[in-house]
Amino acid sequence: LREQVVQSEKLQLISQLAAAVSHEVRNPLTASRGFMQLLLTEGIDTESRNRFLNISISELDRAESIIRDYLTFAKPETEQLVSLYVPDEVKRMIDVITPLANMHNVHITSDVAACCIKGSPQLFTQGLLNISKNAIEAMPHGGSLILAAEQKEGTVFISLSDTGIGMMPEQVKRLGEPYYSTKGAKGTGLGMMVTYRIVEAMGGSIQVDSEPGKGTRFLIELPAHFPDQPRQVQYT
Ligand code: ADP
Ligand code: MG
């Protein structure tokens, strides 16, 4: 029974994240609507019109980034804790991030051992995606994103390393704090908070090593899962 209670608490994370999104996107949507309403003003001059349109567009973009940081993979109907085959999940995340990597001249390599963890596929891939997106954004002039996973006894270690701008120790300390962002209007400051919550809910932890000008490595530790049956395809 205890096991069941713990499971249902973990599952609530998707609903909580969905509730948080609807709260977070309300402000940019309201702002965008307000500026569109102003566009209806009669005799509005071209300069104001363009200004209002640009604000509307950037507020809509902001709403979109917030949804992305929370719910890229969300599919509530399949919300369940299953055995996740790490190489498949990593590959699925790489497929989603590759267009962004190409735009930034970032080369992705991966070396992922055959291992399993237990969790929700949506949440786990979202957690990896938010780290990878930051890694790519930290390499404006290109670089490498290296993904690796290995299992040592009962623990799976997943590392994501970039050759980007890196962080000062004070910045590393603030990771996961809501709204902490150094990206101005382009950032939400929500991506790492989401990732930390997901990894915690899976019973894992995250370590960060970073050096300004050199790069950053995120190391995620998660309990390994030993499925009763050999590997099964969990989704299509
Ligand atoms: P956002 O990406 O919207 O700014 P996040 O919560 O995803 O918000 O990240 C918070 C901050 O952490 C970023 O603004 C950035 O300063 C820092 N950060 C996260 N990952 C990296 C990284 N790989 N390299 C450098 N800085 C990073
Ligand atoms: Mg981010």
CSV table of C-alpha atoms and ligand atoms in Angstrom, one decimal:
chain,number,residue,atom,x,y,z
A,1,LEU,CA,0.0,0.0,0.0
A,2,ARG,CA,2.8,2.4,0.9
A,3,GLU,CA,4.3,1.8,-2.5
A,4,GLN,CA,1.0,2.7,-4.1
A,5,VAL,CA,0.7,5.9,-2.1
A,6,VAL,CA,4.2,7.0,-3.2
A,7,GLN,CA,3.4,6.1,-6.8
A,8,SER,CA,0.2,8.3,-6.9
A,9,GLU,CA,2.1,11.2,-5.3
A,10,LYS,CA,4.7,11.0,-8.0
A,11,LEU,CA,2.0,10.8,-10.7
A,12,GLN,CA,0.5,14.1,-9.4
A,13,LEU,CA,3.5,15.9,-10.7
A,14,ILE,CA,2.1,16.0,-14.3
A,15,SER,CA,-1.1,17.5,-13.0
A,16,GLN,CA,0.8,20.0,-10.8
A,17,LEU,CA,3.0,21.0,-13.7
A,18,ALA,CA,-0.1,21.5,-16.0
A,19,ALA,CA,-1.7,23.7,-13.3
A,20,ALA,CA,1.5,25.7,-13.1
A,21,VAL,CA,1.6,26.2,-16.8
A,22,SER,CA,-1.9,27.5,-17.0
A,23,HIS,CA,-1.1,30.0,-14.2
A,24,GLU,CA,2.2,31.1,-15.8
A,25,VAL,CA,0.9,31.6,-19.4
A,26,ARG,CA,-2.0,33.7,-18.2
A,27,ASN,CA,0.1,36.9,-17.9
A,28,PRO,CA,1.6,36.9,-21.4
A,29,LEU,CA,-1.7,35.9,-22.9
A,30,THR,CA,-3.5,38.7,-21.1
A,31,ALA,CA,-0.8,41.2,-22.1
A,32,SER,CA,-0.9,40.1,-25.7
A,33,ARG,CA,-4.7,40.4,-25.8
A,34,GLY,CA,-4.5,43.9,-24.3
A,35,PHE,CA,-2.1,45.1,-27.0
A,36,MET,CA,-4.3,43.6,-29.7
A,37,GLN,CA,-7.3,45.4,-28.3
A,38,LEU,CA,-5.3,48.7,-28.5
A,39,LEU,CA,-4.7,47.9,-32.2
A,40,LEU,CA,-8.4,48.4,-32.7
A,41,THR,CA,-8.2,52.0,-31.7
A,42,GLU,CA,-9.3,54.2,-34.6
A,43,GLY,CA,-6.7,56.4,-36.3
A,44,ILE,CA,-3.8,54.6,-34.6
A,45,ASP,CA,-0.4,55.7,-36.2
A,46,THR,CA,1.8,53.2,-37.9
A,47,GLU,CA,4.6,53.5,-35.3
A,48,SER,CA,2.3,52.6,-32.4
A,49,ARG,CA,0.7,49.9,-34.4
A,50,ASN,CA,4.0,48.2,-35.1
A,51,ARG,CA,5.0,48.6,-31.5
A,52,PHE,CA,1.8,47.0,-30.2
A,53,LEU,CA,2.2,44.2,-32.7
A,54,ASN,CA,5.8,43.5,-31.7
A,55,ILE,CA,4.8,43.4,-28.0
A,56,SER,CA,1.9,41.0,-28.8
A,57,ILE,CA,4.2,38.7,-30.7
A,58,SER,CA,6.9,38.6,-28.0
A,59,GLU,CA,4.3,37.9,-25.3
A,60,LEU,CA,2.9,35.0,-27.4
A,61,ASP,CA,6.5,33.7,-27.8
A,62,ARG,CA,6.9,33.9,-24.1
A,63,ALA,CA,3.7,31.9,-23.5
A,64,GLU,CA,5.1,29.3,-25.9
A,65,SER,CA,8.5,29.0,-24.1
A,66,ILE,CA,6.7,28.5,-20.8
A,67,ILE,CA,4.7,25.7,-22.2
A,68,ARG,CA,7.8,24.2,-23.8
A,69,ASP,CA,9.7,24.2,-20.5
A,70,TYR,CA,6.9,22.3,-18.8
A,71,LEU,CA,5.0,20.2,-21.3
A,72,THR,CA,6.9,19.4,-24.5
A,73,PHE,CA,6.2,15.7,-24.0
A,74,ALA,CA,3.1,15.8,-21.9
A,75,LYS,CA,0.4,13.2,-22.8
A,76,PRO,CA,-1.8,12.9,-19.7
A,77,GLU,CA,-3.6,9.8,-21.0
A,78,THR,CA,-0.4,7.8,-20.9
A,79,GLU,CA,0.7,9.2,-17.5
A,80,GLN,CA,2.1,6.2,-15.7
A,81,LEU,CA,5.2,4.9,-14.0
A,82,VAL,CA,6.9,2.4,-16.2
A,83,SER,CA,10.3,0.8,-16.8
A,84,LEU,CA,12.1,3.2,-19.1
A,85,TYR,CA,14.9,1.9,-21.3
A,86,VAL,CA,17.3,4.8,-21.1
A,87,PRO,CA,18.8,4.6,-24.6
A,88,ASP,CA,15.3,4.9,-26.1
A,89,GLU,CA,14.4,7.9,-24.0
A,90,VAL,CA,17.6,9.7,-24.7
A,91,LYS,CA,17.2,9.1,-28.4
A,92,ARG,CA,13.6,10.5,-28.3
A,93,MET,CA,14.9,13.6,-26.6
A,94,ILE,CA,17.8,14.0,-29.1
A,95,ASP,CA,15.3,13.8,-32.0
A,96,VAL,CA,13.4,16.7,-30.5
A,97,ILE,CA,16.4,18.9,-29.7
A,98,THR,CA,18.4,18.3,-33.0
A,99,PRO,CA,16.8,21.1,-35.0
A,100,LEU,CA,17.7,23.6,-32.2
A,101,ALA,CA,21.3,22.1,-32.1
A,102,ASN,CA,21.7,22.5,-35.8
A,103,MET,CA,20.6,26.1,-35.7
A,104,HIS,CA,23.4,26.8,-33.1
A,105,ASN,CA,26.1,24.7,-34.8
A,106,VAL,CA,26.1,22.3,-31.9
A,107,HIS,CA,27.2,18.7,-32.5
A,108,ILE,CA,25.5,16.1,-30.3
A,109,THR,CA,27.1,12.8,-29.4
A,110,SER,CA,25.8,10.1,-27.1
A,111,ASP,CA,27.2,7.0,-25.5
A,112,VAL,CA,24.3,5.4,-23.6
A,113,ALA,CA,24.6,2.0,-21.9
A,114,ALA,CA,21.7,-0.4,-21.9
A,115,CYS,CA,20.0,0.3,-18.6
A,116,CYS,CA,16.5,1.0,-17.2
A,117,ILE,CA,15.0,3.4,-14.7
A,118,LYS,CA,11.5,3.8,-13.5
A,119,GLY,CA,9.4,6.8,-14.1
A,120,SER,CA,7.0,8.6,-16.4
A,121,PRO,CA,8.5,8.8,-20.0
A,122,GLN,CA,7.1,12.3,-20.5
A,123,LEU,CA,8.6,13.7,-17.3
A,124,PHE,CA,11.9,12.1,-17.7
A,125,THR,CA,12.4,13.3,-21.3
A,126,GLN,CA,11.2,16.8,-20.3
A,127,GLY,CA,13.8,16.8,-17.6
A,128,LEU,CA,16.6,15.9,-20.0
A,129,LEU,CA,15.3,18.3,-22.6
A,130,ASN,CA,15.4,21.3,-20.3
A,131,ILE,CA,19.1,20.6,-19.5
A,132,SER,CA,20.0,20.1,-23.2
A,133,LYS,CA,18.2,23.2,-24.3
A,134,ASN,CA,20.2,25.3,-21.8
A,135,ALA,CA,23.4,23.6,-22.9
A,136,ILE,CA,22.7,24.5,-26.5
A,137,GLU,CA,21.7,28.1,-25.6
A,138,ALA,CA,25.1,28.3,-23.7
A,139,MET,CA,26.9,27.7,-27.0
A,140,PRO,CA,26.0,30.6,-29.2
A,141,HIS,CA,29.0,30.0,-31.4
A,142,GLY,CA,28.6,26.3,-31.6
A,143,GLY,CA,30.2,23.5,-29.7
A,144,SER,CA,29.5,20.0,-28.4
A,145,LEU,CA,26.8,18.5,-26.3
A,146,ILE,CA,27.8,15.1,-25.0
A,147,LEU,CA,25.3,12.7,-23.5
A,148,ALA,CA,26.3,9.6,-21.6
A,149,ALA,CA,24.7,7.1,-19.4
A,150,GLU,CA,26.0,4.1,-17.5
A,151,GLN,CA,24.9,1.9,-14.7
A,152,LYS,CA,26.9,1.1,-11.6
A,153,GLU,CA,25.2,-1.5,-9.4
A,154,GLY,CA,21.9,0.0,-8.4
A,155,THR,CA,22.4,3.4,-9.8
A,156,VAL,CA,22.1,4.9,-13.3
A,157,PHE,CA,24.3,7.9,-14.0
A,158,ILE,CA,23.3,10.2,-16.8
A,159,SER,CA,25.6,13.1,-17.8
A,160,LEU,CA,25.0,16.0,-20.1
A,161,SER,CA,28.2,18.1,-20.8
A,162,ASP,CA,28.5,21.2,-22.9
A,163,THR,CA,31.4,23.3,-24.1
A,164,GLY,CA,29.5,26.5,-23.5
A,165,ILE,CA,29.9,29.7,-21.5
A,166,GLY,CA,29.7,28.0,-18.1
A,167,MET,CA,28.6,29.5,-14.8
A,168,MET,CA,30.1,31.1,-11.7
A,169,PRO,CA,29.5,29.2,-8.4
A,170,GLU,CA,26.9,31.8,-7.4
A,171,GLN,CA,24.9,31.0,-10.6
A,172,VAL,CA,25.2,27.2,-10.0
A,173,LYS,CA,23.7,27.7,-6.5
A,174,ARG,CA,20.7,29.4,-8.0
A,175,LEU,CA,19.8,26.7,-10.5
A,176,GLY,CA,16.3,25.4,-9.9
A,177,GLU,CA,15.2,28.6,-8.3
A,178,PRO,CA,11.9,29.7,-10.0
A,179,TYR,CA,12.4,32.7,-12.4
A,180,TYR,CA,16.2,32.7,-12.1
A,181,SER,CA,17.3,33.4,-15.6
A,182,THR,CA,20.2,35.3,-17.2
A,183,LYS,CA,18.5,35.4,-20.6
A,184,GLY,CA,16.3,38.5,-20.2
A,185,ALA,CA,13.0,38.4,-22.1
A,186,LYS,CA,14.1,35.1,-23.8
A,187,GLY,CA,14.3,33.2,-20.6
A,188,THR,CA,11.5,31.8,-18.4
A,189,GLY,CA,13.7,30.8,-15.4
A,190,LEU,CA,11.4,27.8,-15.1
A,191,GLY,CA,13.2,25.0,-17.0
A,192,MET,CA,15.6,24.0,-14.3
A,193,MET,CA,13.0,24.1,-11.6
A,194,VAL,CA,10.9,21.7,-13.6
A,195,THR,CA,13.9,19.4,-14.1
A,196,TYR,CA,14.9,19.4,-10.4
A,197,ARG,CA,11.3,18.5,-9.4
A,198,ILE,CA,11.1,15.7,-11.9
A,199,VAL,CA,14.4,14.1,-10.9
A,200,GLU,CA,13.5,14.5,-7.2
A,201,ALA,CA,10.1,12.8,-7.8
A,202,MET,CA,12.0,9.9,-9.5
A,203,GLY,CA,14.1,9.5,-6.3
A,204,GLY,CA,17.2,10.9,-7.9
A,205,SER,CA,19.6,13.9,-7.6
A,206,ILE,CA,21.6,16.3,-9.8
A,207,GLN,CA,25.2,17.5,-9.5
A,208,VAL,CA,26.5,20.4,-11.5
A,209,ASP,CA,30.1,21.1,-12.4
A,210,SER,CA,30.7,24.3,-14.3
A,211,GLU,CA,33.6,26.5,-15.2
A,212,PRO,CA,33.1,30.0,-16.8
A,213,GLY,CA,34.3,30.0,-20.4
A,214,LYS,CA,34.8,26.2,-20.4
A,215,GLY,CA,31.5,24.5,-20.0
A,216,THR,CA,29.1,22.7,-17.8
A,217,ARG,CA,28.3,19.1,-16.8
A,218,PHE,CA,25.1,18.0,-15.3
A,219,LEU,CA,25.2,14.6,-13.6
A,220,ILE,CA,21.9,12.9,-12.8
A,221,GLU,CA,21.8,9.9,-10.5
A,222,LEU,CA,18.7,7.7,-10.5
A,223,PRO,CA,17.9,4.4,-9.0
A,224,ALA,CA,18.3,1.7,-11.6
A,225,HIS,CA,15.2,-0.4,-12.4
A,226,PHE,CA,15.4,-4.1,-13.0
A,227,PRO,CA,12.4,-5.1,-15.1
A,228,ASP,CA,11.0,-8.6,-14.5
A,229,GLN,CA,10.7,-9.2,-18.2
A,230,PRO,CA,13.2,-8.3,-20.8
A,231,ARG,CA,12.9,-5.0,-22.5
A,232,GLN,CA,9.5,-4.1,-23.8
A,233,VAL,CA,8.4,-1.2,-26.1
A,234,GLN,CA,6.4,1.1,-23.8
A,235,TYR,CA,5.0,3.6,-26.3
A,236,THR,CA,4.8,4.2,-30.0
B,1,ADP,P1,16.1,29.9,-18.7
B,1,ADP,O1,16.7,28.9,-19.6
B,1,ADP,O2,14.7,30.2,-19.2
B,1,ADP,O3,16.9,31.1,-18.4
B,1,ADP,P2,16.4,27.8,-16.8
B,1,ADP,O4,15.7,27.5,-15.5
B,1,ADP,O5,16.3,26.7,-17.8
B,1,ADP,O6,15.8,29.2,-17.3
B,1,ADP,O7,17.9,28.1,-16.5
B,1,ADP,C1,18.3,29.1,-15.5
B,1,ADP,C2,19.6,29.7,-15.8
B,1,ADP,O8,20.7,28.8,-15.5
B,1,ADP,C3,19.9,30.2,-17.2
B,1,ADP,O9,19.3,31.5,-17.5
B,1,ADP,C4,21.4,30.2,-17.2
B,1,ADP,O10,21.9,31.4,-16.7
B,1,ADP,C5,21.8,29.1,-16.3
B,1,ADP,N1,22.2,27.8,-17.0
B,1,ADP,C6,21.5,26.7,-17.0
B,1,ADP,N2,22.2,25.7,-17.7
B,1,ADP,C7,23.3,26.3,-18.2
B,1,ADP,C8,24.4,25.8,-19.0
B,1,ADP,N3,24.5,24.6,-19.5
B,1,ADP,N4,25.4,26.7,-19.2
B,1,ADP,C9,25.4,28.0,-18.7
B,1,ADP,N5,24.4,28.5,-18.0
B,1,ADP,C10,23.3,27.6,-17.7
B,2,MG,MG,16.1,26.9,-20.0
